[in-house]
Short mmCIF file of C-alpha atoms in Angstrom, two decimals:
data_model
loop_
_atom_site.label_atom_id
_atom_site.label_comp_id
_atom_site.label_asym_id
_atom_site.label_seq_id
_atom_site.Cartn_x
_atom_site.Cartn_y
_atom_site.Cartn_z
CA MET A 103 66.08 12.37 130.12
CA THR A 104 67.45 13.29 133.54
CA ARG A 105 68.34 16.93 134.02
CA LEU A 106 72.02 17.60 134.74
CA LEU A 107 72.64 19.46 137.98
CA ASP A 108 75.07 22.25 138.70
CA ALA A 109 77.08 22.62 141.92
CA ALA A 110 74.40 24.80 143.55
CA ASP A 111 71.70 22.18 142.88
CA VAL A 112 73.88 19.44 144.35
CA ALA A 113 74.73 21.58 147.40
CA ARG A 114 71.03 22.35 147.99
CA LYS A 115 70.15 18.67 147.71
CA ALA A 116 73.00 17.69 150.06
CA LEU A 117 71.93 20.39 152.53
CA ARG A 118 68.35 19.08 152.58
CA GLN A 119 69.49 15.47 152.86
CA SER A 120 71.98 16.26 155.64
CA ALA A 121 69.33 18.13 157.64
CA LEU A 122 66.91 15.21 157.23
CA VAL A 123 69.57 12.74 158.37
CA LEU A 124 70.88 14.92 161.21
CA ALA A 125 67.45 15.49 162.81
CA PRO A 126 66.92 11.87 163.94
CA VAL A 127 70.58 11.63 164.99
CA VAL A 128 70.02 14.59 167.34
CA VAL A 129 66.84 13.05 168.79
CA ILE A 130 68.39 9.60 169.26
CA ALA A 131 71.62 11.04 170.69
CA ALA A 132 69.67 13.23 173.12
CA LEU A 133 67.61 10.26 174.33
CA VAL A 134 70.64 7.98 174.66
CA GLY A 135 72.59 10.76 176.38
CA TRP A 136 69.72 11.37 178.80
CA PHE A 137 69.31 7.68 179.67
CA THR A 138 73.05 7.01 180.03
CA ALA A 139 74.24 10.17 181.79
CA GLY A 140 71.16 12.15 182.81
CA ARG A 141 70.97 15.87 182.20
CA GLU A 142 74.72 16.06 181.56
CA GLY A 143 74.35 13.42 178.84
CA LEU A 144 71.52 15.36 177.23
CA TRP A 145 73.63 18.53 177.13
CA GLY A 146 76.63 16.60 175.82
CA ALA A 147 74.52 15.13 173.02
CA LEU A 148 72.99 18.47 172.07
CA LEU A 149 76.35 20.26 172.10
CA GLY A 150 78.03 17.49 170.11
CA ALA A 151 75.31 17.34 167.48
CA GLY A 152 75.15 21.12 167.25
CA ILE A 153 78.87 21.55 166.74
CA ALA A 154 79.28 18.66 164.30
CA GLY A 155 76.13 19.38 162.34
CA GLY A 156 76.66 23.11 162.28
CA PHE A 157 80.21 22.86 161.02
CA LEU A 158 79.35 20.34 158.31
CA LEU A 159 76.32 22.29 157.14
CA ILE A 160 78.39 25.49 156.99
CA THR A 161 80.65 23.75 154.47
CA LEU A 162 77.63 23.05 152.27
CA LEU A 163 76.47 26.65 152.58
CA THR A 164 79.92 27.81 151.48
CA VAL A 165 79.66 25.62 148.39
CA LEU A 166 76.16 26.92 147.73
CA LEU A 167 77.21 30.56 148.04
CA THR A 168 80.27 30.14 145.81
CA ALA A 169 78.76 27.75 143.23
CA LYS A 170 78.85 30.33 140.45
CA ALA A 171 82.29 31.67 141.39
CA SER A 172 85.60 30.62 139.91
CA PRO A 173 87.32 27.54 141.34
CA THR A 174 89.92 29.83 142.92
CA VAL A 175 87.27 31.79 144.82
CA THR A 176 85.48 28.59 145.86
CA GLY A 177 88.74 27.04 147.06
CA GLY A 178 89.66 30.18 148.97
CA ALA A 179 86.23 30.31 150.60
CA MET A 180 86.46 26.64 151.57
CA MET A 181 89.93 27.06 153.09
CA GLY A 182 88.91 30.25 154.87
CA GLY A 183 85.79 28.54 156.19
CA TRP A 184 87.82 25.57 157.34
CA LEU A 185 90.28 27.80 159.18
CA LEU A 186 87.43 29.73 160.81
CA LYS A 187 85.73 26.49 161.91
CA VAL A 188 88.96 25.18 163.44
CA ILE A 189 89.43 28.42 165.38
CA VAL A 190 85.80 28.42 166.56
CA LEU A 191 86.08 24.75 167.58
CA LEU A 192 89.27 25.37 169.57
CA VAL A 193 87.69 28.37 171.32
CA ALA A 194 84.52 26.38 172.07
CA LEU A 195 86.51 23.46 173.46
CA ALA A 196 88.62 25.82 175.58
CA LEU A 197 85.48 27.44 176.98
CA LEU A 198 83.87 24.05 177.67
CA LYS A 199 87.01 22.42 179.09
CA ASP A 200 86.20 22.94 182.75
CA ALA A 201 82.40 22.96 182.41
CA THR A 202 80.54 20.31 184.38
CA PHE A 203 77.05 20.74 182.93
CA TYR A 204 77.65 18.26 180.08
CA SER A 205 79.07 14.75 179.67
CA LYS A 206 82.38 14.80 177.82
CA PRO A 207 82.18 11.14 176.69
CA VAL A 208 78.67 11.65 175.30
CA PHE A 209 79.80 14.88 173.63
CA GLY A 210 82.76 13.17 171.95
CA ALA A 211 80.75 10.15 170.83
CA VAL A 212 77.98 12.29 169.35
CA VAL A 213 80.43 14.55 167.51
CA MET A 214 82.04 11.49 165.89
CA ILE A 215 78.73 9.81 165.04
CA ALA A 216 77.16 13.01 163.66
CA VAL A 217 80.22 13.74 161.51
CA VAL A 218 80.19 10.24 160.01
CA VAL A 219 76.42 10.24 159.39
CA VAL A 220 76.30 13.70 157.78
CA LEU A 221 79.43 13.09 155.68
CA ALA A 222 77.99 9.77 154.48
CA SER A 223 74.75 11.51 153.54
CA GLU A 224 76.54 14.30 151.68
CA THR A 225 78.79 11.81 149.90
CA TRP A 226 75.80 9.75 148.80
CA VAL A 227 74.11 12.84 147.33
CA VAL A 228 77.25 13.92 145.45
CA VAL A 229 77.96 10.42 144.11
CA LYS A 230 74.37 10.00 142.89
CA ALA A 231 74.21 13.49 141.32
CA ARG A 232 74.28 13.85 137.57
CA MET A 233 76.24 17.02 137.08
CA LEU A 234 78.55 18.56 134.52
CA TYR A 235 82.21 18.60 135.44
CA PHE A 236 83.11 20.91 132.58
CA ASN A 237 81.25 23.37 130.40
CA PRO A 238 80.96 21.96 126.86
CA SER A 239 80.07 25.39 125.49
CA SER A 240 83.35 26.96 126.62
CA THR A 241 85.38 28.49 123.83
CA GLY A 242 88.82 27.59 125.17
CA GLN A 243 90.88 25.35 122.91
CA GLY A 244 93.61 24.60 125.40
CA ASP A 245 97.20 24.89 124.23
CA ALA A 246 96.67 24.92 120.46
CA ARG A 247 99.96 25.20 118.56
#
């Protein structure tokens, strides 16, 4: 019989899978960036993969750290993390706006590709996971009248 997983197990598995999928994306993006736009393309690829991968993996870490917490705490942590990531992204983009050491088209393309690849990987892990969605040993009877 297959063991049922909890949210922390699924988050750990998704984190491992995302890292394994993101690593070749970074290498391929860096090579393509280098050959299409030189050093600027390499920096654009590395920045794009770092930002996209880092932000997506932070979401998984948030799930992992709040797996045993109540849904309210988990939801609050996810929303707080999302808000923090948006602020960090806006600050990073503002700081990089006038920089000339990286290729903006390569950066944008790699961010989009890395987001799609990592999200697809995480989705695959969650869909394939066998986990409980409720606790059958809970004592609550609902609204018994």
